[in-house]
Tab-separated table of C-alpha atoms and ligand atoms in Angstrom:
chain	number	residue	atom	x	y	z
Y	1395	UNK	CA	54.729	-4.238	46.152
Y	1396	UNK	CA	56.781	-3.384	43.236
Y	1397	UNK	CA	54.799	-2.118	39.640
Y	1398	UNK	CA	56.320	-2.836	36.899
Y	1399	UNK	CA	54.806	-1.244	33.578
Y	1400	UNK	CA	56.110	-2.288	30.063
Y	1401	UNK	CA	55.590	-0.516	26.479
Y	1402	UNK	CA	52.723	0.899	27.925
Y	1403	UNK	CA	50.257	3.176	25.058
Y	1404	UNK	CA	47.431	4.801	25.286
Y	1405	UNK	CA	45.507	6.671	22.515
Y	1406	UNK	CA	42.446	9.350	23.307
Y	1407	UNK	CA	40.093	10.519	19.824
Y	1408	UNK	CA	38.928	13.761	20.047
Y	1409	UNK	CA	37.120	15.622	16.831
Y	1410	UNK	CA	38.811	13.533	14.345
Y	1411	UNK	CA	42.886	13.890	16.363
Y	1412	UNK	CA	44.694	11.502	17.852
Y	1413	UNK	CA	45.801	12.244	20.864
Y	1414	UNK	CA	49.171	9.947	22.220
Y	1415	UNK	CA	48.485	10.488	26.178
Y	1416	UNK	CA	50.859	7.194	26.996
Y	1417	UNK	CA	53.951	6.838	24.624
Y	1418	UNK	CA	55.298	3.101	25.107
Y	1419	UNK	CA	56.048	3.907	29.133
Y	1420	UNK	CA	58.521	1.485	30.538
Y	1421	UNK	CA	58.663	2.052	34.675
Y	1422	UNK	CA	59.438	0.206	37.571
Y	1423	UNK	CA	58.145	1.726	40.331
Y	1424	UNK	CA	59.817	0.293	43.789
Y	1425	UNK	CA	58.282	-1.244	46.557
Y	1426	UNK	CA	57.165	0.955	49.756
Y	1427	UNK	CA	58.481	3.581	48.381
Y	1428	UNK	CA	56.997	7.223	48.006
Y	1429	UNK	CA	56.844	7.610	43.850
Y	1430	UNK	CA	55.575	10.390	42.110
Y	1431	UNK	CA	54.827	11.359	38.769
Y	1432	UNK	CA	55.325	14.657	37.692
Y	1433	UNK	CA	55.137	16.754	34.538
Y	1434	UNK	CA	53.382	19.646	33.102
Y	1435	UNK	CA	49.473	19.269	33.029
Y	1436	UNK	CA	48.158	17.398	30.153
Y	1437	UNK	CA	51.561	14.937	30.318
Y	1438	UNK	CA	49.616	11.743	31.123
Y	1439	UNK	CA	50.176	11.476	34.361
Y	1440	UNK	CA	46.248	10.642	35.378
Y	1441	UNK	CA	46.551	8.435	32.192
Y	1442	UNK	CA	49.067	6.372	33.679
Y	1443	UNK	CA	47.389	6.664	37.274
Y	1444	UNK	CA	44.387	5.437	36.121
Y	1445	UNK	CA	45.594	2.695	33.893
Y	1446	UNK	CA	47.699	1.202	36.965
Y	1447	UNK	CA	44.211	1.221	38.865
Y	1448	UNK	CA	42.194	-0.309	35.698
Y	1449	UNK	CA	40.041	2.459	35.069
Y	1450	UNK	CA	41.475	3.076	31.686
Y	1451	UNK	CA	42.250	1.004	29.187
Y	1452	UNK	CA	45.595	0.721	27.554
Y	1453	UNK	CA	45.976	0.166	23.779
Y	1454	UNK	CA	49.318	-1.625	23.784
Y	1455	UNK	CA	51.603	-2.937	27.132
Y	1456	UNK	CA	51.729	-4.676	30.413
Y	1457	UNK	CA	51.477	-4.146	34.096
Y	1458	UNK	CA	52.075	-5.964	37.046
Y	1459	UNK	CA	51.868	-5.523	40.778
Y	1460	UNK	CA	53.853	-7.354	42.343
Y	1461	UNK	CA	53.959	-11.172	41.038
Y	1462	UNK	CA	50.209	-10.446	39.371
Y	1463	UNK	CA	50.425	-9.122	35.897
Y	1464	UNK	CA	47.126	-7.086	36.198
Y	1465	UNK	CA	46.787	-6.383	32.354
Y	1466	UNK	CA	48.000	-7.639	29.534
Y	1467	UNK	CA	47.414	-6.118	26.079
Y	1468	UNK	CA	49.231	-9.544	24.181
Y	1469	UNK	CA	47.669	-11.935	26.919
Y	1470	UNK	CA	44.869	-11.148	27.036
Y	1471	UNK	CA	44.991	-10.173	31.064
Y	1472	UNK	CA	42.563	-7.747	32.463
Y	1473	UNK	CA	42.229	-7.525	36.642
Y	1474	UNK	CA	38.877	-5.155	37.538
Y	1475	UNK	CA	40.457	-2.222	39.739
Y	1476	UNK	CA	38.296	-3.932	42.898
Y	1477	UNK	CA	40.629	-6.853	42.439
Y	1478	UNK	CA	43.849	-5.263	42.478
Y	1479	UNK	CA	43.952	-4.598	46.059
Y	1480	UNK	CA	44.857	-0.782	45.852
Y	1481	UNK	CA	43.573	2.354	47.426
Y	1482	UNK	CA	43.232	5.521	45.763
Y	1483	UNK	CA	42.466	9.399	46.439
Y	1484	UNK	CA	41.647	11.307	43.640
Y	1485	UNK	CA	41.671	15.373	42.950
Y	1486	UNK	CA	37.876	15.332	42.771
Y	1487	UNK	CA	36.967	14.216	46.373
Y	1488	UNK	CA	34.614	10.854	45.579
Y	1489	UNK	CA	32.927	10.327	48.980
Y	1490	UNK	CA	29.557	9.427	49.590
Y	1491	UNK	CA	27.233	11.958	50.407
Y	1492	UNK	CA	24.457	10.471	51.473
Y	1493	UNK	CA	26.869	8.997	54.506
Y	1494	UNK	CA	29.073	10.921	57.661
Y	1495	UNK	CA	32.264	11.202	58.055
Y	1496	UNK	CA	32.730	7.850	60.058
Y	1497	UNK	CA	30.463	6.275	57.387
Y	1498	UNK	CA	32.507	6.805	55.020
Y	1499	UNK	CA	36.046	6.068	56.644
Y	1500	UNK	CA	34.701	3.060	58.281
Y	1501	UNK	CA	32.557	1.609	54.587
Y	1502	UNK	CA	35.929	-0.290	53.568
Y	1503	UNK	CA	36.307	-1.901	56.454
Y	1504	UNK	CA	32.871	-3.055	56.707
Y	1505	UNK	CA	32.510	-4.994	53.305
Y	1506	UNK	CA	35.155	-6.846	54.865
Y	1507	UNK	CA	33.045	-7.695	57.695
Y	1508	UNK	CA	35.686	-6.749	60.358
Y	1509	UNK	CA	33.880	-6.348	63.937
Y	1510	UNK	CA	32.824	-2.874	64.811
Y	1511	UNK	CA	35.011	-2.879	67.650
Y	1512	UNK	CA	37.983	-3.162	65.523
Y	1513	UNK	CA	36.826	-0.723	63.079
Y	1514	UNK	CA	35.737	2.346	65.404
Y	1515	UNK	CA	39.849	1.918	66.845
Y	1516	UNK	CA	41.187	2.053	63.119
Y	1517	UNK	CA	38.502	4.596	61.695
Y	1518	UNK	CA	39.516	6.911	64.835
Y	1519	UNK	CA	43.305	6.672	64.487
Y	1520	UNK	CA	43.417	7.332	60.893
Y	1521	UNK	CA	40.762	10.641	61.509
Y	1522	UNK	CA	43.119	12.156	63.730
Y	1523	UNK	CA	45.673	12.175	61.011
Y	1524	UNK	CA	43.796	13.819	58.923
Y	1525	UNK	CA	42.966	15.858	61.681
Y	1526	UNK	CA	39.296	15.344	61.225
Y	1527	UNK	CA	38.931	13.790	65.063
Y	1528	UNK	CA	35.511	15.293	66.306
Y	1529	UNK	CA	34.218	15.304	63.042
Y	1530	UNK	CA	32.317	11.266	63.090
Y	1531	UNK	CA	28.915	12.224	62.604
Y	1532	UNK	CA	29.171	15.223	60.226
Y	1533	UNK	CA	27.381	14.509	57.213
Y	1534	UNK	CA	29.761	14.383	54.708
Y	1535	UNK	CA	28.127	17.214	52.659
Y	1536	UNK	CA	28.149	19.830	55.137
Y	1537	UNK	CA	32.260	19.803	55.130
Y	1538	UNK	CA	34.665	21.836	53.145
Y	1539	UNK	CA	35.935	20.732	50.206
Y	1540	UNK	CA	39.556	20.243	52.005
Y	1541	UNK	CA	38.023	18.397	54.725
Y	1542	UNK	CA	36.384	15.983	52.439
Y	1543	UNK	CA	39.489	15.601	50.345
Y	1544	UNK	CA	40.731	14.265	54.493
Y	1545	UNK	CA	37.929	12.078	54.383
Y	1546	UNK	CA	38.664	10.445	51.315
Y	1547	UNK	CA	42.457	10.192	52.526
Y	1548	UNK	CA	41.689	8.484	55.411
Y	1549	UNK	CA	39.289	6.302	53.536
Y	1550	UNK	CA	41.541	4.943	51.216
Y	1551	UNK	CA	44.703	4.613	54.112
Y	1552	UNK	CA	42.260	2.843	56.524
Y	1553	UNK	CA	41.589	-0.283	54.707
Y	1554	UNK	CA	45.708	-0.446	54.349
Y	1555	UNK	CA	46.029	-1.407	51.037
Y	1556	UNK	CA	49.570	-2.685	49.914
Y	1557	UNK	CA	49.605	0.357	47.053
Y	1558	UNK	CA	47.967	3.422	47.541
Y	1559	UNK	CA	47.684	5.967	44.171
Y	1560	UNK	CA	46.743	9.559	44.878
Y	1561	UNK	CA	45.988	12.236	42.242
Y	1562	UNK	CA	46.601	15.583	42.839
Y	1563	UNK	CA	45.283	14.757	46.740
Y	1564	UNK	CA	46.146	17.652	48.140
Y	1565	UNK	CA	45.432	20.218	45.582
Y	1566	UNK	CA	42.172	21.312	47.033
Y	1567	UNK	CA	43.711	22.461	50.468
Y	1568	UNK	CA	44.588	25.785	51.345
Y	1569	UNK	CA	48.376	26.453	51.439
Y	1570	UNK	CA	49.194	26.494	55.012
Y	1571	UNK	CA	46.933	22.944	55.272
Y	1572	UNK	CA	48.727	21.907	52.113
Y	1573	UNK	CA	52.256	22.166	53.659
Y	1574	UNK	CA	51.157	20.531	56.676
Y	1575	UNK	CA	49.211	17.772	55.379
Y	1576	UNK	CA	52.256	16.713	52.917
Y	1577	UNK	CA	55.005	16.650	55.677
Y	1578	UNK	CA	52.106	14.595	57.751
Y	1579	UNK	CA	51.757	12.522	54.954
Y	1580	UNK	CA	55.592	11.312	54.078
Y	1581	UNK	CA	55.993	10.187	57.788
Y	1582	UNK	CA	52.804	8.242	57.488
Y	1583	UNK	CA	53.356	6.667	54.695
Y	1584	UNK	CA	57.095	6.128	55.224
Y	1585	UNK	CA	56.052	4.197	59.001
Y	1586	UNK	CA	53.415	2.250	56.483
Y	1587	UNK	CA	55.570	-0.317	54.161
Y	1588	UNK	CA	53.744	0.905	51.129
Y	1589	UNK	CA	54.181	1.277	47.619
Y	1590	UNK	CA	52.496	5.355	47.323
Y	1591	UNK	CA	52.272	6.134	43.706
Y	1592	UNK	CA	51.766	9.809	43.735
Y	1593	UNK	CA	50.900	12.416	40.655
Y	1594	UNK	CA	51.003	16.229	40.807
Y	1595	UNK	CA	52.338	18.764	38.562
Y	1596	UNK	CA	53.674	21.087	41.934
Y	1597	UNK	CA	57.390	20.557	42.027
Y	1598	UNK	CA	57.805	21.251	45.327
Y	1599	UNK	CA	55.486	18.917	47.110
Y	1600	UNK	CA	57.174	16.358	44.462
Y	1601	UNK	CA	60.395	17.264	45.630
Y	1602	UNK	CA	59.103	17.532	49.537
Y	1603	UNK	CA	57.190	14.207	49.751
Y	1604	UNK	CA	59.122	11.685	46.947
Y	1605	UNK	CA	61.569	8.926	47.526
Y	1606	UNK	CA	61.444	8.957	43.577
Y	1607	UNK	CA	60.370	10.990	41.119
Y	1608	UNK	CA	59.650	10.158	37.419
Y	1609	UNK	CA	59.380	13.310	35.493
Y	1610	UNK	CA	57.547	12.850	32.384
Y	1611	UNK	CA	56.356	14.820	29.013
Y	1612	UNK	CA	54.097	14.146	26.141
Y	1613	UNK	CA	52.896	10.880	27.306
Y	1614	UNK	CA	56.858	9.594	28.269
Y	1615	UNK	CA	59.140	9.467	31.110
Y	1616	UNK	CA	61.804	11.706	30.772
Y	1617	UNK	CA	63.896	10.965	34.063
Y	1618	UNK	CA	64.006	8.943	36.781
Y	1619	UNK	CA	65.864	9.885	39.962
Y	1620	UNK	CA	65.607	10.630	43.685
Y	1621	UNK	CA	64.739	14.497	44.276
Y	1622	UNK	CA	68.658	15.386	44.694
Y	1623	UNK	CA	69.399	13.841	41.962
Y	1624	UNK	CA	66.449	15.407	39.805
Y	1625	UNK	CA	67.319	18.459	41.241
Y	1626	UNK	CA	71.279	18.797	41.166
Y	1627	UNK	CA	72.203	16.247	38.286
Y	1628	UNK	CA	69.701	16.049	35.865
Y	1629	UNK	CA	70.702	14.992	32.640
Y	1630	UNK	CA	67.860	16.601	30.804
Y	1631	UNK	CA	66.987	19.979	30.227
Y	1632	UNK	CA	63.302	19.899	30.153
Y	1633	UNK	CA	63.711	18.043	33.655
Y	1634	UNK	CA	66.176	20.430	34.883
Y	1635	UNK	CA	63.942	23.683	34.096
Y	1636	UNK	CA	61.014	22.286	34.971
Y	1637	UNK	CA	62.337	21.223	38.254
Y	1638	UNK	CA	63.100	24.363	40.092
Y	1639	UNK	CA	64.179	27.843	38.891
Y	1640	UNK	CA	67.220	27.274	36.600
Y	1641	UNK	CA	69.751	29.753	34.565
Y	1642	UNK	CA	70.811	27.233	31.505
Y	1643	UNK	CA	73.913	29.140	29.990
Y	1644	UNK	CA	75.316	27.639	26.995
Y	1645	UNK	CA	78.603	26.716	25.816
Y	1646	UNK	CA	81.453	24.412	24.932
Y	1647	UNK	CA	83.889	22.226	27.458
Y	1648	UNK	CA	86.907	23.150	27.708
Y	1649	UNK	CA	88.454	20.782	30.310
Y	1650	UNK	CA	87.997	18.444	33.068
Y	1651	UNK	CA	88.963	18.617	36.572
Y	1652	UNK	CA	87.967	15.437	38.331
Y	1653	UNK	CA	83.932	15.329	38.999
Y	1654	UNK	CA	84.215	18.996	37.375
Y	1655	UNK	CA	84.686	20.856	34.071
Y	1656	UNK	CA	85.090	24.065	32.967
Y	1657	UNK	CA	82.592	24.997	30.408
Y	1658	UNK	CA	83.618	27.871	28.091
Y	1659	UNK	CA	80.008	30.087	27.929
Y	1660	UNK	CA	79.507	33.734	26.395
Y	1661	UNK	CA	79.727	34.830	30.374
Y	1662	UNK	CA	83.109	33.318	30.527
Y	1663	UNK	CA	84.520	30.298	31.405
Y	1664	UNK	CA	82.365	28.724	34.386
Y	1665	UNK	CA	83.166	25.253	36.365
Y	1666	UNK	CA	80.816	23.260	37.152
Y	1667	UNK	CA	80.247	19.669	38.434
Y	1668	UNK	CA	79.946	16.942	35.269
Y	1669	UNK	CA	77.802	14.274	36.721
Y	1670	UNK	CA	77.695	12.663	32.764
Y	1671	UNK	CA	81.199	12.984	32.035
Y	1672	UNK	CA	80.254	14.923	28.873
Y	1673	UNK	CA	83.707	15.187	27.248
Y	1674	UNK	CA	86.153	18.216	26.644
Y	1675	UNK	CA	84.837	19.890	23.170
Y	1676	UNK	CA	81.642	18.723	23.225
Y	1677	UNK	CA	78.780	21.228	23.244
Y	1678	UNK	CA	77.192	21.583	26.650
Y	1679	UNK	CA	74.280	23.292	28.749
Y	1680	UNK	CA	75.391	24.607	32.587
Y	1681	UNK	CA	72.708	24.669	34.828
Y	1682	UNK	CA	72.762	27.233	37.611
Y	1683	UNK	CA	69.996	27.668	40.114
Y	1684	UNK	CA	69.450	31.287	41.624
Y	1685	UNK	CA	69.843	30.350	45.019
Y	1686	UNK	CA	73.182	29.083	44.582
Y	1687	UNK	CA	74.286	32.060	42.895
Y	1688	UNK	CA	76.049	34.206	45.822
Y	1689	UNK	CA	75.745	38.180	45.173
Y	1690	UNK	CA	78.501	40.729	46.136
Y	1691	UNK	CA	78.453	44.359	45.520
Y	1692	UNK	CA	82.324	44.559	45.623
Y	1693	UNK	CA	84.004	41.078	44.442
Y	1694	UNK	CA	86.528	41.662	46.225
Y	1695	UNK	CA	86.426	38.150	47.226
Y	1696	UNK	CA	87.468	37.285	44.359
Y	1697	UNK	CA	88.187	33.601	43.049
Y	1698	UNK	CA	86.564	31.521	40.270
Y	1699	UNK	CA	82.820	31.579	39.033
Y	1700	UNK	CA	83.172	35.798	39.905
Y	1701	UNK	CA	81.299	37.461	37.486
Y	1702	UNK	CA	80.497	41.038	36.643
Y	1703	UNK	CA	77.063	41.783	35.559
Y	1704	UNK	CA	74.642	45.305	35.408
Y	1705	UNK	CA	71.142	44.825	37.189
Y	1706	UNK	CA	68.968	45.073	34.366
Y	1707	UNK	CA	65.575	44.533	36.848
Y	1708	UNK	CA	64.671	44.135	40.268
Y	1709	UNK	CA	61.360	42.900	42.286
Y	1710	UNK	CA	61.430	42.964	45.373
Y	1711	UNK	CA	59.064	39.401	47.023
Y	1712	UNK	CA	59.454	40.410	50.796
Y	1713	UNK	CA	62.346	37.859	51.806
Y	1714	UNK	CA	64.572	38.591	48.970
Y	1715	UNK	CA	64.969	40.674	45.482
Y	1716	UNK	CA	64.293	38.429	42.254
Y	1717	UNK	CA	67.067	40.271	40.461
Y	1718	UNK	CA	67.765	40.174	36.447
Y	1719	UNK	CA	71.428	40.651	35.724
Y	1720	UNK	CA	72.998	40.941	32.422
Y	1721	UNK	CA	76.332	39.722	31.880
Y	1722	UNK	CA	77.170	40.319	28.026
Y	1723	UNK	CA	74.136	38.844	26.138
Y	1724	UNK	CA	73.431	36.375	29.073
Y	1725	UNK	CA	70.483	37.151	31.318
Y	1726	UNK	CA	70.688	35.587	34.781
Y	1727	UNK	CA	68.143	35.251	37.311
Y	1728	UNK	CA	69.035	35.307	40.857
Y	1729	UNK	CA	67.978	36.137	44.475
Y	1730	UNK	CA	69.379	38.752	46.278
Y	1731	UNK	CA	69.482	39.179	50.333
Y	1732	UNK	CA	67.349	42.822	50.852
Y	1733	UNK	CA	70.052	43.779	52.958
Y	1734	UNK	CA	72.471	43.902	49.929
Y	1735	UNK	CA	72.225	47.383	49.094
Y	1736	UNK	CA	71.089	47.306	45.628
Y	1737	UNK	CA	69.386	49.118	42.576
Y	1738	UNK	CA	68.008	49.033	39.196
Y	1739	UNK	CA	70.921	49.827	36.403
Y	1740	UNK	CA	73.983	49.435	39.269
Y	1741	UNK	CA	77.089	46.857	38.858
Y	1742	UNK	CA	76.898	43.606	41.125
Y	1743	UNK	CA	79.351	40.444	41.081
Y	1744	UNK	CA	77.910	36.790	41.028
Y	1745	UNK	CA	79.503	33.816	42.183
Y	1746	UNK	CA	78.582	30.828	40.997
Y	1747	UNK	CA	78.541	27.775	43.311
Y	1748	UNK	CA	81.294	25.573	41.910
Y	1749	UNK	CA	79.003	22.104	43.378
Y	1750	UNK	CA	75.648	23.181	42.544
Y	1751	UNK	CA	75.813	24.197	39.026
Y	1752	UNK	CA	76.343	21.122	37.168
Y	1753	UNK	CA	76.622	20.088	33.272
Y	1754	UNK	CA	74.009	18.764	31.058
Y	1755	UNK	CA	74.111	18.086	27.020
Y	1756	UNK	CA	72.963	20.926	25.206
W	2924	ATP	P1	46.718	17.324	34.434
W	2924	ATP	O1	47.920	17.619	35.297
W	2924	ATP	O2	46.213	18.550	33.749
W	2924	ATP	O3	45.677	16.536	35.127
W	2924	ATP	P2	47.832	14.941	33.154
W	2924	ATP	O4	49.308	14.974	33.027
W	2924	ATP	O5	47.256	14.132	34.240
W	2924	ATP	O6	47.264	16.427	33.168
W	2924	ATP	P3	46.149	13.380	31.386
W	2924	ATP	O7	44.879	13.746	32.073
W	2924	ATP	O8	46.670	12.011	31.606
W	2924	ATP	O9	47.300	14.434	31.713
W	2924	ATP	O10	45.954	13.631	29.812
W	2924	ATP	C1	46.938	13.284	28.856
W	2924	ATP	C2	46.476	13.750	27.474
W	2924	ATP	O11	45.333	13.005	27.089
W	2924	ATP	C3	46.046	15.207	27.432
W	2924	ATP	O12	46.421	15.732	26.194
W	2924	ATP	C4	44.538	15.144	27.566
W	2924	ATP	O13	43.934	16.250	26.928
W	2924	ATP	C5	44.220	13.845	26.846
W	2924	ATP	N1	43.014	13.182	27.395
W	2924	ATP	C6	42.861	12.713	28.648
W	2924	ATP	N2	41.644	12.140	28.789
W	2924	ATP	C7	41.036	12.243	27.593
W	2924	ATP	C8	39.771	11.835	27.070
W	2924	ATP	N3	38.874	11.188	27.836
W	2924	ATP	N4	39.491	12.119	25.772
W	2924	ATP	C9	40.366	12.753	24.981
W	2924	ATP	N5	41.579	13.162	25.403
W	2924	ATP	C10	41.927	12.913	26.687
């Protein structure tokens, strides 16, 4: 089911401030799709969660799911959460304790009276996703605070709600688990036909898991886009930095060359693609991420995007070097392969990627 959100605002009080968490959001979030919001903590991502689920109450806008508009600041419109038909898995893991593991998974299912039979099949399947099969009559207390975060996954996937909203779900899982558990989750969900409305501020699962990602900041969306897009033609600098590691070297266009342009910057002149046409003379920003940046100690290669720079520092992180290099007053940060023989104060030669640095306004 599609959501579609209009001039949505929300205000928190706290010691005498107003605090803007929702800042007139307009969003149309696709149906059965994976959609995630994601932003730097304290953005208003939980704000907007929650208001889509009716736990919070919006002080101006409108929502609906699907044909239902759900609330209504002007109408008057208010649907209770229960009646929305959506699941939900928060950070904090929200089962009951006082029941087991089956208990819990299977408590949806029962308050709609579907025959035990039925529910033991559908409580069983979705346990072995969250690989919690052997774990029925655990109490729910005595598990770990991943495994009940599975719990309350498979809780909220068995009843098969239409939309499903998680916050933060996986958060509370170690890393290997974490990694798993996402990859597990996007072919679930994608074999589903479900709308998955999904908030974290961890880039990468946003960028492993998404069909769509909103970015937002200070209570607004910033950018819309699938996670190529986000990642290699975002129009936004906040979105672009936030995004992934990103060198943003300023300067001036000097020319176009089909999808590219050459960008005049204090490192020289650099092409790039130009996804928003920005025009020749027009101030610009050129994003480059690190891994796209090739390293030579020679250049003998030679070619366009070859620069000369000194190595001003360099860690060392096991699979690669995180390497500083200046290049007249510009500082970029790149990766370099450990068998590049390298060290602290030499010359190396970068080579920027011509299509996967790209142009955004400055
Ligand atoms: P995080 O990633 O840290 O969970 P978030 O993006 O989900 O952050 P929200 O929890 O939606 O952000 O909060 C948005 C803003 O509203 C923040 O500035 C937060 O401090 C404020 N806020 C949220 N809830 C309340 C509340 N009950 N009272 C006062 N301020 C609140």
């Amino acid at each position: 089911m599609e959501i579609r959100i209009r001039g949505l605002t929300r205000d928190y009080f706290s010691e005498g401030k107003r605090i803007r968490a929702l800042d007139n959001v307009d969003l149309t979030i696709p149906a059965n799709r994976i959609f995630t919001l994601l932003g730097p903590s304290g953005c208003g991502k939980t704000t907007l969660l929650r208001c889509i689920v009716g736990l919070e109450t919006p002080d101006a806008g409108e929502i609906a799911i699907g044909d239902e508009i759900v609330w209504s600041t002007e109408k008057g419109i208010f649907v209770p959460p229960e009646k929305r038909g959506l699941g939900m898995v928060f950070q904090t893991y929200a089962i009951w304790p006082h029941m087991t593991v089956f208990e819990n998974v299977a408590f949806p299912l029962k308050c709609r009276n579907m025959p035990m039979e039925e529910i033991r099949i559908r409580v069983a399947r979705f346990l072995e996703f969250v690989q919690l099969d052997g774990f029925e009559n655990r109490p729910a207390t005595k598990l770990s605070g991943g495994q009940q975060q599975r719990v309350a996954l498979a809780r909220a996937l068995v009843a098969e709600p239409k939309v499903i909203l998680f916050d933060e779900p996986l958060s509370n899982l170690d890393a290997k688990l974490r990694e798993e558990t996402r990859k597990e989750l996007r072919r679930f969900l994608a074999g589903l036909n479900i709308t998955a409305v999904y908030v974290t501020h961890d880039r990468v699962e946003a960028l492993a898991l998404s069909d769509l990602i909103a970015i937002m900041r200070a209570g607004r969306i910033v950018e819309v886009g699938d996670p190529k897009q986000i990642y290699f033609r975002s129009g936004d600098r906040f979105v672009a930095d936030f995004i992934g590691r990103a060198n943003l070297i300023k300067g001036k266009v000097a020319a176009l060359e089909g999808s590219h342009a050459v960008i005049e910057t204090d490192v020289g002149a650099i092409v790039g693609l130009n996804p928003r046409g920005i025009e020749p003379g027009t101030e610009a920003m050129l994003c480059v991420r690190p891994e796209f940046i090739r390293t030579e100690a020679t250049g003998v290669a030679g070619g366009r995007n070859l620069f000369r720079g000194k190595i001003e520092t360099l860690l060392f992180i096991g699979e690669a070097y995180e390497g500083e290099i200046r290049i007249g007053d510009t500082l970029v940060t790149t990766t370099i392969s450990p068998t590049v023989d390298v060290v602290e104060g030499g010359d190396i030669f970068l080579s920027f990627d011509t299509d996967h640095c790209f142009l955004l306004p400055a």
